[in-house]
Coordinates of C-alpha atoms in Angstrom, one line a residue:
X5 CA 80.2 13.6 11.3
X6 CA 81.2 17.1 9.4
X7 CA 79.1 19.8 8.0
X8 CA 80.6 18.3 5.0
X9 CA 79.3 14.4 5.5
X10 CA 75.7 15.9 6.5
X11 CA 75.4 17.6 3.6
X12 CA 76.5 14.8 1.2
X13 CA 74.4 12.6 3.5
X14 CA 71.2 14.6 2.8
X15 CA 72.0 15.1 -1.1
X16 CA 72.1 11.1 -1.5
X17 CA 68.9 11.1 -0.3
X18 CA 67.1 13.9 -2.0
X19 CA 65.5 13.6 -5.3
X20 CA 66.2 16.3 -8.0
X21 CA 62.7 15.3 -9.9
X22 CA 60.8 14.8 -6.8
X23 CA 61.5 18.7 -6.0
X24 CA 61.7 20.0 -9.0
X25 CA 58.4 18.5 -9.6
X26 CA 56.6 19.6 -6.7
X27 CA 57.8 23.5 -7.3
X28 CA 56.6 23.5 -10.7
X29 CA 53.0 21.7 -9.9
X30 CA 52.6 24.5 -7.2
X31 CA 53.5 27.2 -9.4
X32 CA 51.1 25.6 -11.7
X33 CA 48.4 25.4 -9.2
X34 CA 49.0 28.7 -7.9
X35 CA 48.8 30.7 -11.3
X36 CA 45.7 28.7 -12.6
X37 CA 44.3 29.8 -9.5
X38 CA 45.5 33.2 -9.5
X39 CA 44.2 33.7 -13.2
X40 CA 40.9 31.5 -13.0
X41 CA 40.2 33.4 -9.8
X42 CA 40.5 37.2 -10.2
X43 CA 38.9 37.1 -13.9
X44 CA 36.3 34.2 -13.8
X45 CA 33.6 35.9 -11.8
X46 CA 33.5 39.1 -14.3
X47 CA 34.0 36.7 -17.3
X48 CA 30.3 35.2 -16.0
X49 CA 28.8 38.5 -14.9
X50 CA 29.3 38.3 -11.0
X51 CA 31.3 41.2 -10.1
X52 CA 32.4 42.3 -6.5
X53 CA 33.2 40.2 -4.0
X54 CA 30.5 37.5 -4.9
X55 CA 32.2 37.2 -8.0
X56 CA 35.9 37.1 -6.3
X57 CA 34.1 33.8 -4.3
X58 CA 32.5 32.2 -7.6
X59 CA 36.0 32.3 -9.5
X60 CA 38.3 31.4 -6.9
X61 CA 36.0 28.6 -6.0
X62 CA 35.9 27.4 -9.3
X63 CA 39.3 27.0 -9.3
X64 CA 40.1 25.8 -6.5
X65 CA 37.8 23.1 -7.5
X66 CA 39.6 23.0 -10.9
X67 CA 43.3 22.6 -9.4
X68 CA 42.0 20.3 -6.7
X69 CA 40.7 18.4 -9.7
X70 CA 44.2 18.9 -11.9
X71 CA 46.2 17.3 -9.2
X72 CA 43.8 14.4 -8.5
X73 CA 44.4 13.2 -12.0
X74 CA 48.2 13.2 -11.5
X75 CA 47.8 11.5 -8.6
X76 CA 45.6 8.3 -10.0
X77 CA 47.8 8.0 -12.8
X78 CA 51.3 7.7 -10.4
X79 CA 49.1 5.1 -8.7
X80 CA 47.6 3.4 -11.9
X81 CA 51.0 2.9 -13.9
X82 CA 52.6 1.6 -10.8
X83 CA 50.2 -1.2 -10.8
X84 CA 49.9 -1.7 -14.3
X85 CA 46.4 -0.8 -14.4
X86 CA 45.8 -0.6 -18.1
X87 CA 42.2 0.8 -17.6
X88 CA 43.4 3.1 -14.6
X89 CA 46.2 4.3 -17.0
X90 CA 43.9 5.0 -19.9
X91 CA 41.6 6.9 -18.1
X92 CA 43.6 9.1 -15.4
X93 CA 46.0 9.9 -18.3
X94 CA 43.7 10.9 -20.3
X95 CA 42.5 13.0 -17.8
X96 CA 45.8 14.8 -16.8
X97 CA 46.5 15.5 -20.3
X98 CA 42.9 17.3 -20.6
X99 CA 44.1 19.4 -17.4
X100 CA 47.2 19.9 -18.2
X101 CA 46.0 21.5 -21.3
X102 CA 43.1 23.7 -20.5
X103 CA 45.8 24.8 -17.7
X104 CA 48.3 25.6 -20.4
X105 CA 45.2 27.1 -22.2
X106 CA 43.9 29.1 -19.7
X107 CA 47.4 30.6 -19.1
X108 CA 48.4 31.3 -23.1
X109 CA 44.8 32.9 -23.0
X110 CA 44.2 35.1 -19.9
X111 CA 47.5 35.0 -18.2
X112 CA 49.6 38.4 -17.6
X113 CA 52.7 36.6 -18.5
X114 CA 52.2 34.3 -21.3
X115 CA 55.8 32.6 -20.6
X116 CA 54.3 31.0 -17.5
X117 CA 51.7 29.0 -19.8
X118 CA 53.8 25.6 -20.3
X119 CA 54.7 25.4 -16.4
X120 CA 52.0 22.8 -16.0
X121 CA 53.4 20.9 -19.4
X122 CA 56.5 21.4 -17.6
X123 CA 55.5 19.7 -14.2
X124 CA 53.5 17.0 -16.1
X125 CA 56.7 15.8 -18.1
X126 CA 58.9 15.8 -14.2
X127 CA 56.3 13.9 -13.2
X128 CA 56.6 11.0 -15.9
X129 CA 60.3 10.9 -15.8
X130 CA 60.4 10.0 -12.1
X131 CA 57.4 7.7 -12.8
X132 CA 59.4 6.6 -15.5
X133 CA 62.7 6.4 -13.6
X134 CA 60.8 4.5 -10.5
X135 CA 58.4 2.2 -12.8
X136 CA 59.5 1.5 -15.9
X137 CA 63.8 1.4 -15.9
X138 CA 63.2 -1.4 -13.4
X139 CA 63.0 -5.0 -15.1
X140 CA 60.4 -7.1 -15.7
X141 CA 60.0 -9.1 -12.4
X142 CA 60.9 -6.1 -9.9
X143 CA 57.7 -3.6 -11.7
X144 CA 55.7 -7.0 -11.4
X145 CA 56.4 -7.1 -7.7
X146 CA 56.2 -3.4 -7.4
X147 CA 52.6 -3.9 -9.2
X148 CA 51.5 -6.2 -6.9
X149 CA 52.7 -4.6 -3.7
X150 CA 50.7 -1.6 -4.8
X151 CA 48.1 -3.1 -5.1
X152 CA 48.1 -4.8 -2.3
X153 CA 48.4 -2.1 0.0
X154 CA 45.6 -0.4 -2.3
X155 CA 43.3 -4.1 -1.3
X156 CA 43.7 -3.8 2.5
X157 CA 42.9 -0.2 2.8
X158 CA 40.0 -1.0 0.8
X159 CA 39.2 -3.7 3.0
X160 CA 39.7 -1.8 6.3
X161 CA 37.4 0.7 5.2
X162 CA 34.6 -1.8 4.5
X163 CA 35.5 -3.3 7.7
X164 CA 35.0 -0.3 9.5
X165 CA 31.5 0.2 7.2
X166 CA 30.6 -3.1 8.1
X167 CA 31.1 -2.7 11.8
X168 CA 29.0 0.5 12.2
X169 CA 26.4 -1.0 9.8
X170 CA 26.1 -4.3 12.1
X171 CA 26.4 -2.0 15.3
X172 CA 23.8 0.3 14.0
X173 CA 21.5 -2.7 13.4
X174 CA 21.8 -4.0 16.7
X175 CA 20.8 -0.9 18.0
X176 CA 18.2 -1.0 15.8
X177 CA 16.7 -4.5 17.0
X178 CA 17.1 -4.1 20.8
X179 CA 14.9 -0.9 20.8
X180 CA 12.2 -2.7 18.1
X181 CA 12.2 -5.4 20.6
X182 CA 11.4 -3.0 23.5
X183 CA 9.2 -1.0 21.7
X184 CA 7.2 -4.3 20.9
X185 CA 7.1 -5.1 24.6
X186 CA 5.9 -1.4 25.5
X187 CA 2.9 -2.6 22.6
X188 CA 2.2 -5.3 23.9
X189 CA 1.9 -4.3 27.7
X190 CA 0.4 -1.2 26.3
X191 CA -2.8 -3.3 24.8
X192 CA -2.8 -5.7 27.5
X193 CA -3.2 -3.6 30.1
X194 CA -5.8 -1.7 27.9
X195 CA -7.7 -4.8 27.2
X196 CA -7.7 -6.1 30.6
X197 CA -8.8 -2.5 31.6
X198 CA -11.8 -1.8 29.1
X199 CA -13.1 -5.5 30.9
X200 CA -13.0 -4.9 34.3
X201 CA -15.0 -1.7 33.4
X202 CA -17.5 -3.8 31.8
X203 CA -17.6 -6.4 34.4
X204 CA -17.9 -3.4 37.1
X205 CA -20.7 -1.7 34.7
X206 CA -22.7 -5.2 34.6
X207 CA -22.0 -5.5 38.7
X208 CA -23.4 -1.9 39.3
X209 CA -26.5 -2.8 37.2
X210 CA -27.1 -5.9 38.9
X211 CA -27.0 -4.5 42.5
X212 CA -29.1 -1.0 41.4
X213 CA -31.9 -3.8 40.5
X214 CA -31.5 -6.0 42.8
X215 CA -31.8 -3.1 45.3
X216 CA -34.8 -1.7 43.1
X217 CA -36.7 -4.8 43.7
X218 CA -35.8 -4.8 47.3
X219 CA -37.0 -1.7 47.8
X220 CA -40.5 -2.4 45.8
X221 CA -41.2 -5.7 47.3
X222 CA -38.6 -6.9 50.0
X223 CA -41.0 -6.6 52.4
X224 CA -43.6 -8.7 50.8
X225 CA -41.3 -11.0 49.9
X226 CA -40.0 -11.6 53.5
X227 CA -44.3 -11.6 54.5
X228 CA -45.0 -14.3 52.2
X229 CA -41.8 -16.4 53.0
X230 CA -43.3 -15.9 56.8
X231 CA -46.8 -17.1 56.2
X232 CA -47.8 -21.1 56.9
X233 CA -50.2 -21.9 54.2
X234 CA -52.3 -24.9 53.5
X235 CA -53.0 -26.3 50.7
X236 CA -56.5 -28.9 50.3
X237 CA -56.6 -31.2 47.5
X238 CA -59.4 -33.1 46.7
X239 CA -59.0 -35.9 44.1
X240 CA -61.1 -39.4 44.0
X241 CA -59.4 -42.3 46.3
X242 CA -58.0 -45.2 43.4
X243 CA -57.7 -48.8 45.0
X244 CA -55.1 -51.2 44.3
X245 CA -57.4 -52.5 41.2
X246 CA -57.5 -49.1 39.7
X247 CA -61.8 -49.0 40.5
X248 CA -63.3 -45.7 41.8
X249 CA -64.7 -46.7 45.7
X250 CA -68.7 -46.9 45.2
X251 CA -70.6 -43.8 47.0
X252 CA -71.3 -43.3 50.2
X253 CA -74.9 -42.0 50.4
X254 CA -74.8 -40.3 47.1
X255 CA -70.9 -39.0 48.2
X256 CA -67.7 -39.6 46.6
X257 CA -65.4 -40.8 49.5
X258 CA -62.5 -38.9 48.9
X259 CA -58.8 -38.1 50.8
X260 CA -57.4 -34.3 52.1
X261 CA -53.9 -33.7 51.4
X262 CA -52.9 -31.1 53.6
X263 CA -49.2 -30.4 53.0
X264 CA -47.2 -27.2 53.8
X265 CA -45.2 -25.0 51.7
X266 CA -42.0 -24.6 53.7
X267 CA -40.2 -21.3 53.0
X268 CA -37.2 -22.1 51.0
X269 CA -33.7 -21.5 52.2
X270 CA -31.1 -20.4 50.2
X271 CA -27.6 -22.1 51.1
X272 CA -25.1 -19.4 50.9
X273 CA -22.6 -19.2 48.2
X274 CA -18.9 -20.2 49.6
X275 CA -15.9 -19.7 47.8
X276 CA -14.7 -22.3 45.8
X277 CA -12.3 -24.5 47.7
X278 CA -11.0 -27.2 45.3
X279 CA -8.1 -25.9 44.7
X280 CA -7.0 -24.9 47.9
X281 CA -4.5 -27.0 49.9
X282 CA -5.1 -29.4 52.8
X283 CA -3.2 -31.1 55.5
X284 CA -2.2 -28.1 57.4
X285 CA 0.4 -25.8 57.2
X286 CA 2.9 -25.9 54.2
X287 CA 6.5 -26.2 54.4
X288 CA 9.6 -26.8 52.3
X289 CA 10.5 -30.3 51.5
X290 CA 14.0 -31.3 53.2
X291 CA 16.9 -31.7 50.6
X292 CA 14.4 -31.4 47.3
X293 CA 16.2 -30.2 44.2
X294 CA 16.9 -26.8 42.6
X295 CA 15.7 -25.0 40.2
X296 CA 18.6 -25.7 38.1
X297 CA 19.1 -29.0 38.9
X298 CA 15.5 -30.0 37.3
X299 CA 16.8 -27.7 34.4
X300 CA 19.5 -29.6 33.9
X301 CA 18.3 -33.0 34.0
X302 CA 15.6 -31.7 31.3
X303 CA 19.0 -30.9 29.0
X304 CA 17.2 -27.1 28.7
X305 CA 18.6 -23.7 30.0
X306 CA 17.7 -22.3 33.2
X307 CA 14.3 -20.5 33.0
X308 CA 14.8 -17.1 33.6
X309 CA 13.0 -14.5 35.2
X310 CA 11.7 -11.4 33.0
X311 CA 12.3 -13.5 29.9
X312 CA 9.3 -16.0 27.9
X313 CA 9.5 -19.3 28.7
X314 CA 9.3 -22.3 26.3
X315 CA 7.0 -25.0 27.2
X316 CA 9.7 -27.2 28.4
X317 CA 11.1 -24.3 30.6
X318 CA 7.5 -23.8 32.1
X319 CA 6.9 -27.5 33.2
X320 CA 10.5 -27.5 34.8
X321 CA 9.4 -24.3 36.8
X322 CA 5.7 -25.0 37.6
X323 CA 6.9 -28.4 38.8
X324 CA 9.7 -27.1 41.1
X325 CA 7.2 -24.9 42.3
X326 CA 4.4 -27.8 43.0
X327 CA 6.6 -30.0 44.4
X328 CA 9.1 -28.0 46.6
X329 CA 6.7 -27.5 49.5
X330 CA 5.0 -29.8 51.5
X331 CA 1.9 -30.3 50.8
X332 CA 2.4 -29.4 47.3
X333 CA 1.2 -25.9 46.3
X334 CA -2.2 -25.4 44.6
X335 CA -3.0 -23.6 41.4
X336 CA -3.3 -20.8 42.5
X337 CA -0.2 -20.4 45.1
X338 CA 2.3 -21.6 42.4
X339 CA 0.3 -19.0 39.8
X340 CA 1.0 -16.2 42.6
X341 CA 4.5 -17.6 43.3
X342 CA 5.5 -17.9 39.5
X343 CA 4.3 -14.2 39.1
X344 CA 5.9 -12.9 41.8
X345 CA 9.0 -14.3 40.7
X346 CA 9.4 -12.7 37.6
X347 CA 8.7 -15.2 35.3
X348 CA 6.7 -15.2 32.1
X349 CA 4.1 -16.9 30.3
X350 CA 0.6 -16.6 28.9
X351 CA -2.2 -17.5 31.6
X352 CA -3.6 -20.2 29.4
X353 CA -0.1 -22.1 28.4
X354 CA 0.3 -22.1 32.7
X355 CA -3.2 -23.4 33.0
X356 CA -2.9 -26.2 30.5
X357 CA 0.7 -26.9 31.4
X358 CA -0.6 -27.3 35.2
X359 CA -3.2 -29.3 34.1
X360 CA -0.6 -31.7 32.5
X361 CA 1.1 -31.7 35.7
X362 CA -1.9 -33.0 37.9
X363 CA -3.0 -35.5 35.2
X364 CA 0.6 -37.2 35.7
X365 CA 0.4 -37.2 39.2
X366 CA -3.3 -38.8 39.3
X367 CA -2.3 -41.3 36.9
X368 CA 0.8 -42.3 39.0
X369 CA -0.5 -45.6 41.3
X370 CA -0.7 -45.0 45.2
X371 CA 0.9 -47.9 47.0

């Protein structure tokens, strides 16, 4: 293609308004600026450099402010937004005019004043050319494109506010659920702690008086327990009849009970061995089922460890646990077992849930 072609090429695509537009709302921006800037801060009494910042941040704030208004109105008539149009018009006339004020007024060359009038009106004839010129049906479906790009960028941003909020709440729950776990150890573990110092400050108080009184009278104790002692009782002898025998010259016949006191022996104290198992040694029953086979005929999820167990969950372990060695394990090796593997549950649901167990097994008929 020519130099020639390019350049008509290029011209078809370039819009006249477009740029003439954009020079004139910089020029506008840039003398409000210039003139708001360099005279505001003496204007309010700041002078210096802290008075250069105050005005040239104010209009900054001013023009940023100015061209926002444009801005919302090109969007508002293109989707015939009759609110939108009201109020961001509105709006940019106000700007346009303290702009066209401030310039008339304080402005070193009052022939620059109408540039922002000027960039305001290129601004509604290409809104005009692009908007209005069309007919009815082709603004309609402009309207409606417009605001239907305007809808999904709304909703993408409260997608992406949705998203954080639901991860930050997540967050949020996991550690308020860990927390409550440190809580609950924590107080446990306290608890259980503040007891066994009890119980040990009761056992120390036992022994220091039990070795007080062995001390004052252990040995007697152990003298008395030695000695054989007799005991005579004299009572009158009672026949059959219930009549007193007669005298014997002017004596009573009576009868001498001479029994002896036996030192008592304690039997000593055994542990208790109900609950432990008998038959000999234990091993694992041949072919018995899993774990999650038991959970699955139940219809419940597979118990866990490190995780709390429903009461269905905990009869499905327990009972593996009971029933997968041979003999079955006691109380207290399935208690030990259960622990050791992870699981959890409160000592008393265990207890009463073994207790279940062993009632169903006694009430099952031997043959």
């Amino acid at each position: 293609m020519s130099f020639t072609g390019r350049v008509k090429a290029v011209g078809r695509h370039v819009d006249p308004f477009a740029i003439v537009e954009k020079l004139l709302t910089l020029a506008s921006l840039a003398l409000v600026a210039i003139t708001v800037g360099g005279q505001l801060g003496e204007m309010i009494g700041v002078h210096g450099k802290v008075g250069m910042v105050v005005g040239w941040s104010i209009a900054i704030v001013y023009d940023a402010l100015w061209i926002g208004a444009l801005r919302m109105s090109e969007i508002a008539i293109r989707q015939r937004s009759t609110v939108g149009m009201a109020v961001m018009l509105g709006l940019s006339v106000v700007a346009v005019g303290v702009s066209a004020t401030i310039l008339l007024i304080l402005g070193h060359a009052k022939v620059f004043a109408f540039v922002p009038v000027a960039a305001a009106l290129f601004m509604g004839l290409r809104l005009f050319a692009g908007n209005v010129l069309a007919d009815a049906g082709t603004a309609a479906r402009i309207a409606e494109q417009s605001a239907a790009d305007r809808n999904a960028r709304a909703l993408a941003a409260a997608d992406a506010r949705h998203l954080r909020s639901e991860a930050t709440t997540d967050v949020l729950a996991e550690t308020a659920g860990h927390l409550g776990e440190v809580q609950r150890q924590t107080a446990r573990a306290d608890v259980l702690t503040r007891a066994q110092a009890e119980i040990n400050e009761a056992r120390a108080k036992a022994e220091k008086r039990l070795q007080e009184s062995e001390k004052a009278h252990g040995e007697a104790a152990l003298a008395f327990a030695g000695r054989n002692l007799i005991l005579t009782v004299s009572r009158p002898v009672v026949t059959a009849s219930g009549d007193t025998p007669a005298e014997l010259e002017g004596h009573t016949v009576v009868t001498q009970a001479t029994p002896e006191i036996e030192p008592v022996t304690l039997p000593p104290v055994t542990e208790d061995e109900t609950d432990m198992v008998e038959g000999g040694e234990q091993a694992p029953v041949e072919g018995g089922m899993t774990l999650q086979e038991l959970a699955d005929i139940e219809g419940i999820e597979l118990p866990k460890p490190g995780v709390t167990l429903s009461d269905e969950q905990l009869a499905v372990v327990l009972r593996w646990l009971r029933y997968s060695m041979e003999p079955p394990r006691s109380y207290r090796q399935a208690q030990k077992d259960f622990r050791s593997a992870g699981f959890r549950a409160r000592e008393e649901r265990v207890r009463l849930t073994w207790g279940e167990i062993e009632a169903r097994e006694a009430a099952i008929p031997t043959r």
